[in-house]
Amino acid sequence: MNVGTWRMGRGTNTLAFVLAAPAVVVFGAFWLLPMARLAVFAAGGQLGWAAYLAVVTHPRYLESLISTVVLSAAVTAATLAIGGIAGVFLSRHRFPGHGLLVGMLTLPMAFPGVVVGFLVILLAGRQGLIGLLAQALGAGKLVFAYSMTGLFLGYLYFSIPRVLLTIMAAAEKLDPALEEAARSLGASPRQILQDVLIPGLKPALISAGALCFATSMGAFGTAFTLATRISVLPMTIYTEFTLFADMAIAAAMSLVLGAVTWLVLALARNATGAGVAAAA
Amino acid sequence: MTPRDPALAIRLEGCAKTFADGTKALAPLDLAIGAGETLAFLGPSGCGKTTLLRLIAGLDSPDPGGRVWFDDKEVTPLPIERRQVGMVFQSYALFPNMTVAENIAYGLKVRGEPRDRRRTRVAELLAMMRIEALAGRAIDQLSGGQRQRVALARAIAPRPRLLLFDEPLTALDAKLREALRLEIDGLLRKLGTTAVYVTHDQAEAMALGDRIVVMNHGRIAQIGTPHEIYHHPADRFVAEFVGLMNHVSGEIRDGWLHCPAGRIPLDRETAAGQGEVMFRPETVCLAGTGETHLKGTLAASFFLGDRTRLLVDGIGEQSIVVDVVGPVDLPLGTPVPLRIQSPAMAAKGST
Ligand SMILES: Nc1ncnc2c1ncn2[C@@H]1O[C@H](COP(=O)(O)OP(=O)(O)O)[C@@H](O)[C@H]1O
Ligand SMILES: [Mg+2]
């Protein structure tokens, strides 16, 4: 009996170790080492450790940082609203072509940022559909592909599918009786949204929002294709790196990008008080 | 205290339900529920109990032509929000983001009742359900029985005119089910509210229902008091579904059914000819020294505490089930003489 228990105990310990070892190796090799290297590298330039300070004080860098955060936050909010409503609707209603529609809506997930940028140009560029339509209606040429609006549109385009899928999965798990109970008690649609749906979907909204925000913060391809006037942080990093060959600043900016993303997610998580990890 | 509204009477006229995918869940049916009555819907899973309950609740609407009346008012087009009904679900459906007290107060809150009135009413219900100690708890800290008590309190709090239960005890274990069933029974008697109680458990339906609606394949098989349903089942389906029933076939003649194993007295004049009779296990006893009606051999015996259940072969196609009071000490294979204590029913439409 004793021997058996001892064996079992040792067995689980060994198993835990076997399972943990790859995780530790991966964490060390692909996170700890590169991050440490990057952190030190950033301090190796002309400015030394002040490179970090420069990133958050220099007007050009700061502006880039702020516009990236604002853009990402706006994209996240809009994506959650659109994806949330569409996700709940699609999980509640079955109709002919349901599967096909969901499949089509999730297609953009596979597109690289360059393709998304190209689509935005096709839509709102100099020869874009919207522009031509506006012109035909006598509203003048409408071109916004290369502005913040164009970027916003592009980011929205690749963010919605991910959020949609997460929300649909969560909405399907939500007990429909909850909503029916609220209705029987006399709750209005607005009260049901506020008291049943949003609280029930909160974990999904938070994790989907976190993923969406982090993806937007780091998105590069779309911004690169649109060659926008506003430079988002990943673009600024790229410019520093290739054009000015200021590797130290680029490295410092990368770390600041990571830190700011992490910070915003942590704040959002605290504000909503949920236990779901800001996974990204 | 506001004076209690007089209880609500409900009437359904030609209510059928066909779902979008073509499933015919209910055939057109009429049903009247008396004011203050507790009506139990009983039937196997998938027979349409929930669908019928949802039509009454206003969660679904009947196919065109069907109409639902609350007293003299037609409520067919009214959604559940405007019908003043309380619902209790099998899954409890408590709001996980609210405490016990907040759950109970929810119906009052959405109606805009002032805070102090809300608090008084919640305290009243916590006391009524004997869950005062749980007021501040989160839902995931409650056991199943406690959850269903809270759900009950939440449904009752806004003083609904109709209470609807959809298998509220199915998710609980047997002991708790019994206790809570008694509690619901006491509550319904005290409140006097009209109630509909859906269950697939015949014991629950018998104990709670003033009348029982037995359903089968989207149709009403029988409506009657528990006594009527048990002792005068309308058809074989009802007889089989409610309790255990023995079937023996043979030749009917002079008020008896004659079969190779003996003869069985009938409860009414029945035309002579081949036929089948039904009788409950508890209407049979070991004949002892008295008159013997049937002779069979003991195939099995189960001691159930308050009684012993015997399976007797050689009489019907299947073993006859006999419930006798107290222990029985007979070896298997012994011949057993049986007496039918109350006359058996001739089975209608026997197949
Ligand atoms: N929303 C729905 N869509 C299609 N079919 C349904 C739907 N709800 C129930 N049904 C079908 O209707 C029949 C009756 O269901 P239900 O009323 O839930 O039965 P019960 O409550 O007696 O178990 C079943 O065959 C069920 O599969
Ligand atoms: Mg059901």
PDB file of C-alpha atoms and ligand atoms in Angstrom, chain B residues 44-51 53-54 90 166-167 198-200, ligand 2:
ATOM      1  CA  PRO B  44     -41.598  11.248 -21.423  1.00  0.00           C
ATOM      2  CA  SER B  45     -38.778  13.459 -22.632  1.00  0.00           C
ATOM      3  CA  GLY B  46     -39.524  15.098 -25.978  1.00  0.00           C
ATOM      4  CA  CYS B  47     -43.312  14.802 -25.733  1.00  0.00           C
ATOM      5  CA  GLY B  48     -43.814  18.577 -25.843  1.00  0.00           C
ATOM      6  CA  LYS B  49     -44.179  19.553 -22.180  1.00  0.00           C
ATOM      7  CA  THR B  50     -41.668  22.395 -22.340  1.00  0.00           C
ATOM      8  CA  THR B  51     -43.098  23.613 -25.636  1.00  0.00           C
ATOM      9  CA  LEU B  53     -45.251  25.582 -21.054  1.00  0.00           C
ATOM     10  CA  ARG B  54     -43.456  28.129 -23.245  1.00  0.00           C
ATOM     11  CA  GLN B  90     -34.203  23.071 -14.440  1.00  0.00           C
ATOM     12  CA  ASP B 166     -39.922  23.392 -15.948  1.00  0.00           C
ATOM     13  CA  GLU B 167     -38.526  20.255 -14.302  1.00  0.00           C
ATOM     14  CA  VAL B 198     -43.634  20.237 -15.868  1.00  0.00           C
ATOM     15  CA  THR B 199     -42.045  16.939 -14.928  1.00  0.00           C
ATOM     16  CA  HIS B 200     -41.256  13.513 -16.326  1.00  0.00           C
TER      17      HIS B 200
HETATM   18 MG    MG C   2     -38.551  19.834 -21.295  1.00  0.00          MG
END
